Short mmCIF file of C-alpha atoms in Angstrom, two decimals:
data_model
loop_
_atom_site.label_atom_id
_atom_site.label_comp_id
_atom_site.label_asym_id
_atom_site.label_seq_id
_atom_site.Cartn_x
_atom_site.Cartn_y
_atom_site.Cartn_z
CA MET A 323 -65.52 -206.93 -221.41
CA ALA A 324 -67.69 -203.61 -219.98
CA LEU A 325 -71.13 -204.60 -218.81
CA PRO A 326 -73.99 -203.33 -220.66
CA LYS A 327 -75.89 -200.13 -219.78
CA SER A 328 -79.15 -200.60 -218.17
CA PHE A 329 -81.91 -199.98 -220.76
CA LEU A 330 -83.65 -196.34 -220.20
CA GLY A 331 -81.03 -195.70 -217.36
CA ASP A 332 -80.12 -192.25 -216.40
CA ASP A 333 -77.82 -191.96 -218.62
CA PHE A 334 -79.48 -193.35 -221.73
CA LEU A 335 -78.32 -192.14 -225.03
CA LEU A 336 -75.50 -190.56 -223.23
CA GLU A 337 -72.50 -191.90 -224.40
CA ASN A 338 -70.02 -189.97 -221.76
CA ASP A 339 -69.90 -187.93 -218.46
CA ILE A 340 -69.72 -184.45 -220.70
CA ALA A 341 -72.90 -185.52 -222.35
CA ALA A 342 -74.75 -186.58 -218.75
CA ALA A 343 -73.71 -183.20 -217.18
CA LEU A 344 -75.21 -181.34 -220.21
CA PHE A 345 -78.51 -183.43 -220.14
CA HIS A 346 -78.70 -183.65 -216.01
CA ASP A 347 -77.37 -180.09 -215.26
CA HIS A 348 -79.18 -178.19 -218.15
CA ALA A 349 -81.47 -179.71 -220.23
CA ALA A 350 -83.92 -181.70 -218.22
CA ARG A 351 -85.02 -178.99 -215.54
CA LEU A 352 -86.45 -177.13 -218.17
CA PRO A 353 -90.08 -176.48 -218.89
CA ILE A 354 -91.50 -177.69 -222.51
CA ILE A 355 -92.60 -175.07 -225.05
CA ASP A 356 -94.41 -177.75 -227.59
CA TYR A 357 -95.27 -175.09 -230.13
CA HIS A 358 -96.78 -177.50 -232.57
CA ASN A 359 -99.12 -180.40 -231.90
CA HIS A 360 -102.18 -181.55 -232.65
CA LEU A 361 -103.49 -182.01 -228.88
CA PRO A 362 -107.61 -181.54 -228.69
CA PRO A 363 -108.07 -178.63 -226.76
CA GLU A 364 -111.67 -180.01 -225.89
CA ASP A 365 -110.16 -182.52 -223.61
CA ILE A 366 -107.54 -179.96 -222.01
CA ALA A 367 -110.77 -177.44 -221.37
CA ALA A 368 -113.00 -180.21 -220.37
CA ASN A 369 -109.99 -181.99 -218.16
CA ARG A 370 -110.73 -184.97 -219.28
CA ARG A 371 -110.00 -187.94 -217.28
CA PHE A 372 -109.06 -191.31 -219.75
CA GLN A 373 -110.86 -194.40 -218.16
CA ASN A 374 -107.91 -196.57 -219.57
CA ILE A 375 -104.50 -196.92 -221.63
CA THR A 376 -105.70 -197.30 -224.59
CA GLN A 377 -107.85 -194.37 -224.68
CA ILE A 378 -105.17 -191.98 -224.24
CA TRP A 379 -102.56 -194.10 -225.78
CA LEU A 380 -103.48 -195.91 -228.74
CA ALA A 381 -106.92 -193.68 -229.74
CA GLY A 382 -105.67 -191.59 -232.92
CA ASP A 383 -101.58 -192.53 -232.82
CA HIS A 384 -101.01 -193.51 -236.58
CA TYR A 385 -97.47 -194.54 -235.32
CA LYS A 386 -98.96 -197.54 -233.41
CA TRP A 387 -101.50 -198.45 -236.07
CA ARG A 388 -99.03 -198.79 -238.61
CA ALA A 389 -96.64 -201.05 -236.58
CA MET A 390 -99.49 -202.99 -235.66
CA ARG A 391 -100.64 -203.59 -239.27
CA ALA A 392 -97.01 -204.20 -240.21
CA ASN A 393 -97.14 -207.16 -237.20
CA GLY A 394 -100.40 -208.65 -239.16
CA VAL A 395 -102.86 -207.23 -236.41
CA PRO A 396 -106.64 -207.23 -237.87
CA GLU A 397 -108.10 -203.79 -238.29
CA LYS A 398 -110.53 -205.00 -235.65
CA TYR A 399 -107.98 -204.32 -233.08
CA ILE A 400 -106.39 -201.27 -234.64
CA THR A 401 -109.49 -198.88 -235.24
CA GLY A 402 -112.42 -201.55 -235.37
CA ALA A 403 -114.99 -202.41 -232.90
CA ALA A 404 -112.90 -204.46 -230.36
CA THR A 405 -112.90 -203.69 -226.74
CA ASP A 406 -110.13 -201.34 -225.31
CA TRP A 407 -108.61 -204.23 -223.68
CA GLU A 408 -108.33 -206.32 -227.09
CA LYS A 409 -106.85 -203.22 -228.52
CA PHE A 410 -104.08 -203.25 -225.88
CA GLU A 411 -103.37 -206.74 -226.22
CA LYS A 412 -102.40 -206.28 -229.42
CA TRP A 413 -100.40 -203.72 -229.12
CA ALA A 414 -98.59 -205.61 -226.49
CA GLN A 415 -98.19 -208.32 -228.83
CA THR A 416 -96.71 -205.88 -231.21
CA VAL A 417 -94.35 -204.05 -229.11
CA PRO A 418 -91.61 -206.81 -228.73
CA ALA A 419 -91.47 -206.64 -232.63
CA THR A 420 -90.44 -202.80 -232.68
CA LEU A 421 -87.00 -203.36 -231.16
CA ARG A 422 -84.84 -200.78 -233.16
CA ASN A 423 -87.89 -198.32 -234.07
CA PRO A 424 -88.01 -195.63 -232.06
CA LEU A 425 -91.59 -196.91 -230.61
CA PHE A 426 -89.95 -199.33 -228.75
CA HIS A 427 -87.97 -196.23 -226.75
CA TRP A 428 -91.15 -193.98 -226.90
CA THR A 429 -93.31 -196.77 -225.36
CA HIS A 430 -91.26 -197.93 -222.30
CA LEU A 431 -90.51 -193.87 -221.79
CA GLU A 432 -93.91 -193.24 -221.38
CA LEU A 433 -94.44 -195.89 -219.06
CA ARG A 434 -91.79 -194.93 -216.83
CA ARG A 435 -92.47 -191.05 -216.83
CA TYR A 436 -96.27 -191.36 -216.34
CA PHE A 437 -96.79 -194.39 -214.34
CA ASP A 438 -93.34 -195.08 -213.08
CA ILE A 439 -93.63 -198.65 -214.67
CA GLU A 440 -90.51 -200.29 -215.57
CA LYS A 441 -91.42 -203.91 -216.90
CA ILE A 442 -91.07 -204.36 -220.70
CA LEU A 443 -94.58 -204.80 -222.20
CA SER A 444 -95.18 -207.99 -223.75
CA PRO A 445 -98.08 -210.42 -223.95
CA ALA A 446 -96.59 -211.59 -220.23
CA THR A 447 -96.78 -208.33 -218.72
CA ALA A 448 -99.71 -206.76 -220.75
CA ARG A 449 -102.68 -207.61 -217.96
CA ASP A 450 -100.80 -206.11 -215.00
CA ILE A 451 -99.77 -203.01 -216.90
CA PHE A 452 -103.32 -202.50 -218.14
CA GLU A 453 -104.97 -202.43 -214.56
CA GLN A 454 -101.98 -200.58 -212.80
CA THR A 455 -102.15 -197.81 -215.51
CA ASN A 456 -105.63 -197.70 -215.82
CA ASP A 457 -105.77 -197.51 -211.55
CA ALA A 458 -103.20 -194.58 -212.28
CA LEU A 459 -105.51 -192.59 -215.02
CA GLN A 460 -107.42 -191.78 -212.29
CA LYS A 461 -105.59 -189.80 -210.21
CA PRO A 462 -105.51 -186.18 -210.51
CA GLU A 463 -102.06 -185.83 -211.89
CA LEU A 464 -103.04 -188.06 -214.68
CA ILE A 465 -106.25 -186.39 -216.05
CA THR A 466 -105.14 -183.89 -218.99
CA GLN A 467 -104.40 -180.58 -216.94
CA GLY A 468 -102.71 -182.72 -214.57
CA ILE A 469 -100.57 -184.19 -217.13
CA LEU A 470 -99.40 -180.75 -218.48
CA LYS A 471 -98.24 -179.94 -215.09
CA LYS A 472 -96.69 -182.96 -214.41
CA MET A 473 -94.76 -182.94 -217.71
CA ASN A 474 -93.59 -179.38 -217.24
CA VAL A 475 -95.37 -178.38 -219.95
CA GLU A 476 -95.03 -174.20 -219.98
CA VAL A 477 -96.65 -173.67 -224.02
CA VAL A 478 -98.68 -175.72 -226.03
CA CYS A 479 -99.95 -174.47 -229.38
CA THR A 480 -102.39 -176.74 -230.66
CA THR A 481 -103.47 -176.87 -234.53
CA ASP A 482 -107.03 -175.04 -235.72
CA ASP A 483 -108.86 -174.20 -238.44
CA PRO A 484 -110.12 -170.92 -239.32
CA ALA A 485 -113.59 -171.84 -239.24
CA ASP A 486 -113.23 -173.55 -235.75
CA ASP A 487 -115.60 -171.50 -232.88
CA LEU A 488 -112.29 -172.21 -230.73
CA GLU A 489 -114.91 -172.76 -228.01
CA ALA A 490 -112.64 -174.90 -225.90
CA HIS A 491 -109.61 -172.27 -226.08
CA GLN A 492 -112.17 -169.26 -224.92
CA LYS A 493 -113.26 -171.87 -222.00
CA ILE A 494 -109.62 -172.53 -220.88
CA ASN A 495 -109.27 -168.54 -221.07
CA GLU A 496 -112.31 -167.80 -218.93
CA TYR A 497 -111.00 -170.49 -216.20
CA GLN A 498 -107.93 -169.20 -216.03
CA ARG A 499 -106.92 -172.47 -213.61
CA ILE A 500 -104.22 -173.89 -215.91
CA SER A 501 -100.79 -173.37 -215.36
CA THR A 502 -99.84 -174.07 -218.99
CA GLN A 503 -100.64 -171.58 -221.87
CA ILE A 504 -102.84 -172.77 -224.18
CA ASN A 505 -102.62 -171.00 -227.79
CA PRO A 506 -104.38 -172.11 -231.08
CA THR A 507 -102.33 -171.90 -234.02
CA PHE A 508 -104.05 -170.54 -237.50
CA ARG A 509 -103.74 -173.58 -240.13
CA PRO A 510 -106.02 -172.75 -243.55
CA ASP A 511 -105.35 -175.53 -245.50
CA LYS A 512 -108.89 -176.07 -246.29
CA ALA A 513 -108.85 -172.85 -247.60
CA ILE A 514 -105.95 -173.61 -249.71
CA PHE A 515 -106.75 -176.88 -251.33
CA ILE A 516 -109.46 -175.60 -254.23
CA GLU A 517 -108.94 -178.60 -255.99
CA LYS A 518 -110.27 -181.25 -253.21
CA GLU A 519 -114.01 -182.12 -252.92
CA GLY A 520 -115.79 -180.27 -250.07
CA PHE A 521 -113.96 -176.84 -251.12
CA VAL A 522 -116.93 -174.87 -251.37
CA ALA A 523 -118.99 -176.40 -248.66
CA TYR A 524 -115.99 -175.58 -246.50
CA ILE A 525 -115.87 -171.75 -247.73
CA GLU A 526 -119.29 -171.58 -246.60
CA LYS A 527 -118.57 -172.74 -243.37
CA LEU A 528 -115.67 -170.02 -243.31
CA ALA A 529 -118.23 -167.40 -244.39
CA ALA A 530 -120.61 -168.47 -241.40
CA ALA A 531 -117.56 -168.20 -238.92
CA ALA A 532 -116.42 -164.84 -240.24
CA ASN A 533 -120.12 -163.64 -240.34
CA LEU A 534 -119.41 -162.39 -243.92
CA GLU A 535 -120.65 -163.90 -247.55
CA ILE A 536 -117.93 -164.72 -249.32
CA GLN A 537 -118.58 -164.19 -253.25
CA ASN A 538 -115.51 -163.50 -254.35
CA PHE A 539 -111.61 -163.73 -253.39
CA ALA A 540 -111.38 -160.33 -251.89
CA ASP A 541 -114.07 -161.58 -249.67
CA LEU A 542 -111.82 -164.43 -248.74
CA LEU A 543 -109.02 -162.79 -247.85
CA LYS A 544 -111.55 -160.60 -245.83
CA ALA A 545 -113.24 -163.65 -244.25
CA LEU A 546 -109.49 -165.01 -243.30
CA ARG A 547 -108.14 -161.80 -241.72
CA ARG A 548 -111.36 -161.50 -239.56
CA ARG A 549 -110.70 -164.88 -238.15
CA MET A 550 -106.98 -164.21 -237.47
CA ASP A 551 -108.13 -161.14 -235.92
CA PHE A 552 -110.24 -164.12 -233.79
CA PHE A 553 -107.42 -166.15 -233.20
CA ALA A 554 -105.31 -163.35 -232.12
CA SER A 555 -107.63 -162.68 -229.44
CA LEU A 556 -106.87 -165.91 -227.97
CA GLY A 557 -103.32 -166.05 -228.16
CA CYS A 558 -102.36 -167.23 -231.44
CA ARG A 559 -99.24 -165.96 -232.96
CA LEU A 560 -98.24 -168.83 -235.32
CA SER A 561 -99.91 -170.49 -238.52
CA ASP A 562 -99.15 -173.77 -240.18
CA HIS A 563 -99.49 -174.90 -243.56
CA GLY A 564 -99.39 -178.98 -244.88
CA LEU A 565 -98.36 -178.62 -248.36
CA GLU A 566 -96.30 -181.35 -250.84
CA LYS A 567 -94.52 -178.52 -252.02
CA MET A 568 -94.63 -175.09 -252.05
CA PRO A 569 -96.63 -173.89 -254.71
CA ALA A 570 -95.38 -170.92 -256.74
CA ALA A 571 -96.89 -170.49 -259.64
CA ASP A 572 -95.20 -167.98 -261.92
CA LEU A 573 -95.16 -165.70 -258.54
CA ALA A 574 -92.34 -163.61 -260.39
CA SER A 575 -95.02 -162.32 -263.20
CA GLY A 576 -97.15 -160.49 -260.56
CA LYS A 577 -99.74 -162.40 -262.83
CA THR A 578 -101.08 -164.84 -260.22
CA GLU A 579 -103.38 -162.51 -258.17
CA ASN A 580 -105.47 -161.46 -261.04
CA GLN A 581 -105.89 -165.02 -262.14
CA ALA A 582 -106.53 -166.27 -258.59
CA VAL A 583 -109.92 -164.12 -258.87
CA SER A 584 -111.19 -165.66 -261.79
CA ILE A 585 -110.38 -169.13 -260.31
CA PHE A 586 -111.92 -168.81 -257.19
CA LYS A 587 -115.00 -167.67 -258.84
CA LYS A 588 -115.22 -170.56 -261.22
CA LYS A 589 -114.81 -173.06 -258.47
CA ILE A 590 -117.55 -171.57 -256.46
CA SER A 591 -119.78 -171.35 -259.18
CA GLY A 592 -119.54 -175.32 -259.55
CA LYS A 593 -116.93 -175.35 -262.58
CA LYS A 594 -114.23 -178.07 -262.41
CA ILE A 595 -110.58 -176.44 -262.45
CA THR A 596 -107.48 -177.35 -263.91
CA PRO A 597 -104.08 -178.59 -261.52
CA ALA A 598 -102.48 -175.46 -263.03
CA GLU A 599 -105.41 -173.43 -262.19
CA ALA A 600 -105.33 -174.71 -258.48
CA GLU A 601 -101.55 -173.89 -258.49
CA ILE A 602 -101.78 -170.18 -259.09
CA TYR A 603 -104.91 -170.05 -256.67
CA GLN A 604 -102.97 -171.70 -254.00
CA SER A 605 -99.86 -169.51 -254.89
CA ALA A 606 -101.73 -166.18 -255.07
CA LEU A 607 -103.42 -167.12 -251.39
CA LEU A 608 -100.54 -168.42 -249.82
CA PHE A 609 -98.75 -164.98 -251.12
CA GLU A 610 -101.36 -163.02 -249.22
CA LEU A 611 -101.51 -165.07 -246.19
CA GLY A 612 -97.80 -164.33 -245.87
CA LYS A 613 -97.71 -160.61 -246.08
CA GLU A 614 -100.77 -160.60 -243.49
CA TYR A 615 -98.47 -163.04 -241.18
CA ALA A 616 -95.80 -160.81 -241.20
CA ARG A 617 -97.99 -157.51 -240.80
CA ARG A 618 -99.46 -159.10 -237.42
CA GLY A 619 -95.66 -160.37 -236.39
CA TRP A 620 -96.61 -163.95 -236.40
CA THR A 621 -94.51 -167.12 -237.70
CA GLN A 622 -95.29 -169.18 -240.17
CA GLN A 623 -94.63 -173.09 -240.70
CA PHE A 624 -94.52 -174.98 -243.46
CA HIS A 625 -94.98 -178.57 -243.36
CA LEU A 626 -93.51 -179.88 -246.75
CA GLY A 627 -92.94 -183.38 -248.40
CA ALA A 628 -95.79 -185.62 -247.18
CA LEU A 629 -97.27 -188.20 -249.48
CA ARG A 630 -100.58 -188.75 -248.01
CA ASN A 631 -103.64 -191.08 -248.43
CA ASN A 632 -101.44 -193.65 -250.29
CA ASN A 633 -103.81 -196.85 -249.78
CA SER A 634 -106.95 -195.50 -251.22
CA ARG A 635 -108.67 -198.72 -250.40
CA LEU A 636 -108.05 -198.23 -246.61
CA LEU A 637 -108.68 -194.36 -247.12
CA LYS A 638 -112.01 -195.24 -248.49
CA ASN A 639 -112.93 -197.39 -245.19
CA LEU A 640 -111.24 -195.50 -242.35
CA GLY A 641 -110.86 -191.53 -243.64
CA ALA A 642 -107.41 -189.18 -243.33
CA ASP A 643 -104.68 -189.63 -240.83
CA THR A 644 -105.41 -193.13 -240.25
CA GLY A 645 -101.60 -194.27 -240.90
CA PHE A 646 -101.16 -194.01 -245.02
CA ASP A 647 -99.15 -191.34 -245.58
CA SER A 648 -95.52 -191.58 -246.82
CA ILE A 649 -92.56 -189.71 -247.50
CA GLY A 650 -92.76 -187.92 -251.29
CA ASP A 651 -90.14 -187.03 -253.56
CA PHE A 652 -91.27 -183.92 -254.45
CA SER A 653 -88.88 -181.16 -256.04
CA GLN A 654 -89.20 -178.03 -253.09
CA GLY A 655 -85.78 -176.12 -253.73
CA ILE A 656 -87.19 -173.55 -256.67
CA PRO A 657 -90.74 -172.98 -255.69
CA LEU A 658 -89.69 -172.51 -252.37
CA SER A 659 -87.09 -169.93 -253.21
CA HIS A 660 -89.43 -168.01 -255.55
CA PHE A 661 -92.07 -168.34 -252.80
CA LEU A 662 -89.70 -166.84 -249.93
CA ASP A 663 -87.98 -163.87 -252.28
CA LYS A 664 -91.47 -162.50 -253.32
CA LEU A 665 -92.36 -162.11 -249.78
CA ASP A 666 -88.96 -161.06 -249.26
CA LYS A 667 -88.46 -158.51 -252.00
CA ASN A 668 -91.10 -155.79 -250.28
CA ASN A 669 -89.85 -156.66 -246.66
CA GLN A 670 -92.68 -158.63 -246.15
CA LEU A 671 -91.38 -162.02 -245.27
CA ALA A 672 -92.39 -162.99 -241.68
CA GLN A 673 -90.59 -165.48 -239.44
CA THR A 674 -90.27 -168.75 -240.87
CA ILE A 675 -89.95 -172.29 -239.78
CA LEU A 676 -89.57 -174.92 -242.83
CA TYR A 677 -89.69 -178.77 -242.29
CA ASN A 678 -88.89 -181.62 -244.63
CA LEU A 679 -90.08 -185.03 -244.37
CA ASN A 680 -87.71 -186.29 -247.07
CA PRO A 681 -84.39 -186.73 -245.43
CA ALA A 682 -82.74 -186.14 -248.92
CA ASP A 683 -83.89 -182.70 -248.46
CA ASN A 684 -82.28 -181.78 -245.21
CA GLU A 685 -79.34 -179.73 -247.29
CA VAL A 686 -81.98 -178.03 -249.17
CA PHE A 687 -84.07 -176.88 -246.68
CA ALA A 688 -80.99 -175.69 -244.06
CA SER A 689 -79.44 -173.52 -246.98
CA MET A 690 -82.28 -172.29 -248.01
CA ALA A 691 -83.25 -170.93 -244.64
CA GLY A 692 -79.55 -169.20 -244.89
CA ASN A 693 -81.11 -167.00 -247.84
CA PHE A 694 -83.46 -165.18 -246.22
CA ASN A 695 -81.89 -164.37 -242.57
CA ASP A 696 -81.74 -160.43 -242.83
CA GLY A 697 -80.22 -159.88 -239.28
CA SER A 698 -83.70 -158.32 -238.04
CA THR A 699 -83.98 -161.38 -235.69
CA PRO A 700 -81.91 -164.06 -235.03
CA GLY A 701 -82.89 -167.27 -236.72
CA LYS A 702 -85.54 -165.13 -238.73
CA VAL A 703 -85.95 -167.91 -241.09
CA GLN A 704 -85.58 -171.29 -239.23
CA TRP A 705 -85.13 -175.00 -240.78
CA GLY A 706 -87.27 -176.96 -238.62
CA SER A 707 -86.93 -179.53 -236.20
CA ALA A 708 -86.79 -183.65 -237.44
CA TRP A 709 -90.67 -184.24 -238.45
CA TRP A 710 -92.79 -187.38 -238.22
CA PHE A 711 -90.84 -190.20 -239.92
CA LEU A 712 -87.66 -188.51 -239.35
CA ASP A 713 -88.58 -187.71 -235.88
CA GLN A 714 -86.16 -190.60 -234.23
CA LYS A 715 -82.83 -190.82 -233.26
CA ASP A 716 -81.11 -191.09 -236.69
CA GLY A 717 -83.35 -188.20 -238.09
CA MET A 718 -82.64 -185.87 -235.62
CA GLU A 719 -78.90 -186.75 -235.38
CA LYS A 720 -79.02 -185.73 -239.06
CA GLN A 721 -80.98 -182.76 -238.61
CA LEU A 722 -78.90 -181.58 -235.84
CA ASN A 723 -75.46 -182.37 -237.81
CA THR A 724 -76.73 -180.48 -241.01
CA LEU A 725 -78.25 -177.32 -238.94
CA SER A 726 -74.75 -176.72 -237.63
CA GLN A 727 -72.85 -177.26 -240.35
CA LEU A 728 -75.18 -175.20 -242.73
CA GLY A 729 -76.77 -172.67 -240.01
CA LEU A 730 -76.63 -171.99 -236.37
CA LEU A 731 -77.17 -174.55 -234.14
CA ALA A 732 -77.28 -171.65 -231.20
CA ARG A 733 -80.26 -170.25 -232.76
CA PHE A 734 -82.51 -172.96 -233.43
CA VAL A 735 -86.28 -173.39 -231.76
CA GLY A 736 -85.76 -176.82 -230.39
CA MET A 737 -88.08 -179.83 -230.33
CA LEU A 738 -91.90 -179.95 -230.97
CA THR A 739 -94.14 -183.03 -230.36
CA ASP A 740 -96.44 -182.68 -233.47
CA SER A 741 -98.79 -185.27 -231.40
CA ARG A 742 -102.60 -186.16 -230.93
CA SER A 743 -101.58 -187.62 -227.83
CA PHE A 744 -100.87 -186.66 -224.29
CA MET A 745 -98.62 -189.18 -223.83
CA SER A 746 -96.17 -187.90 -226.15
CA PHE A 747 -94.19 -185.50 -224.11
CA PRO A 748 -91.41 -187.52 -223.42
CA ARG A 749 -90.31 -186.79 -226.80
CA HIS A 750 -88.82 -183.95 -225.97
CA GLU A 751 -86.46 -185.78 -223.36
CA TYR A 752 -85.31 -188.12 -226.07
CA PHE A 753 -84.42 -185.29 -228.37
CA ARG A 754 -82.69 -183.21 -225.34
CA ARG A 755 -80.82 -186.17 -224.72
CA ILE A 756 -79.81 -186.74 -228.21
CA LEU A 757 -78.77 -183.41 -228.29
CA CYS A 758 -76.78 -183.10 -225.31
CA ASN A 759 -75.11 -186.63 -226.33
CA LEU A 760 -73.87 -185.07 -229.67
CA ILE A 761 -72.05 -182.11 -228.25
CA GLY A 762 -70.86 -184.22 -225.36
CA ARG A 763 -69.16 -186.64 -228.30
CA ASP A 764 -67.50 -183.54 -230.03
CA VAL A 765 -65.86 -182.53 -226.49
CA GLN A 766 -64.67 -186.12 -226.18
CA ASN A 767 -63.09 -185.94 -229.68
CA GLY A 768 -61.67 -182.47 -229.15
CA GLU A 769 -64.45 -180.97 -231.57
CA LEU A 770 -65.55 -178.55 -229.00
CA PRO A 771 -63.91 -176.96 -225.72
CA HIS A 772 -64.45 -178.83 -222.31
CA ASP A 773 -66.50 -175.42 -221.56
CA LEU A 774 -69.75 -176.36 -219.76
CA ASP A 775 -71.22 -173.27 -219.16
CA LEU A 776 -70.61 -172.24 -222.99
CA LEU A 777 -71.95 -175.56 -224.08
CA GLY A 778 -74.58 -175.58 -220.94
CA LYS A 779 -76.23 -172.23 -222.41
CA LEU A 780 -76.16 -173.51 -226.01
CA VAL A 781 -78.14 -176.76 -224.87
CA GLU A 782 -80.48 -174.55 -222.46
CA ASP A 783 -81.20 -171.93 -225.43
CA VAL A 784 -82.10 -174.68 -228.14
CA CYS A 785 -84.25 -176.70 -225.35
CA TYR A 786 -85.80 -173.56 -224.16
CA PHE A 787 -85.21 -170.50 -224.54
CA ASN A 788 -84.85 -169.76 -228.16
CA ALA A 789 -88.41 -170.95 -228.15
CA ARG A 790 -89.70 -168.57 -225.66
CA ASN A 791 -87.71 -165.53 -227.36
CA TYR A 792 -88.74 -166.36 -231.02
CA PHE A 793 -92.14 -166.86 -230.40
CA LYS A 794 -92.18 -164.09 -227.64
CA PHE A 795 -94.41 -166.36 -224.91
#
């Protein structure tokens, strides 16, 4: 009987010598382009020093929070008033229960890559690891800008609201001391969700940021374009949208634009609108935004399929983005087709990346992307990386296999973290190992040629060069 491999050893996730050669000789050395994440640019601009591992590792990480709740940890020790040590101690008690959950891999990869700690986190090791990591966090290489350099991060694209002043991005540009390129991303969801409470107040905030009074739909578009100009001046070249599904209310008729004008006026006058009216407005606004992205040469991203804020009691107590979202089962294909087709008809479809959260939609999204590639740009419309609940070994393998079968893996722009944590960059390593292993497995089975030059180029393109070329970084 063969001895088991060591946990997280050099050949972690790599099943044969070919996979190992592809990873170690081609993937491991490449810089990281993290083109979609939620890192706070303020922390980068200030070169924040975290006082302890709880602050950098547990604060804001709803993946860990969900696991702790499932393990019976009271909210006091998750988002409540417990001390940072008490919260870390409860996480250490939870980690042994995460066996076979990706959190177990991520936790120990991060301890190794950031702190050179090979111990398994548990109640028995918690105090030593807490003290060792806290000491390490005082070193220059583990403050925010040092982390980006240590982890070989070449580009970071944060996620920013059109009304944001982008002061942190301005400071970063002025200092010019950071080796990593930091760009904002335009995320206008609050301008799109007309049905939500606070919409009118948000429009007033957007108007102030654009230095423009917004009285009608045309003013709204003008304000958003003005904010795009500002974002572009600081390096923005991507937009992002988080939607349940693509709103595409009667786009084929061409009537939505006129209806959106009256619906917007009705809303800002204080009147209630119907769900059908909200979808008409959203469809029209997204279409106008899509045309503007194409005109500017930006890439638009659509994250579709999250069923958010399911637990109303805890949402009320803790707010959004605290771990109560799940996979939704929305109908995606028809509205997505209508939206992309209307833009494409007049050659106004920007580079587009589509992300699905429901794995049942894998083939729908992969095949939909192929409908709108026109030869103008390699991989112009992309099916994006495995997202959120699918961002783990099984989900990544399924995404890579489906993309290979229905599209061109060779044109894929690769991995991103979609994370609020500076500790998440080893997820790029995780993805790269999984990619190399799939290719190595195919070679072993005689399904791909044993040509390391050919395969190595594929790996390097997917892990780095495709993203650099696609986004023109």
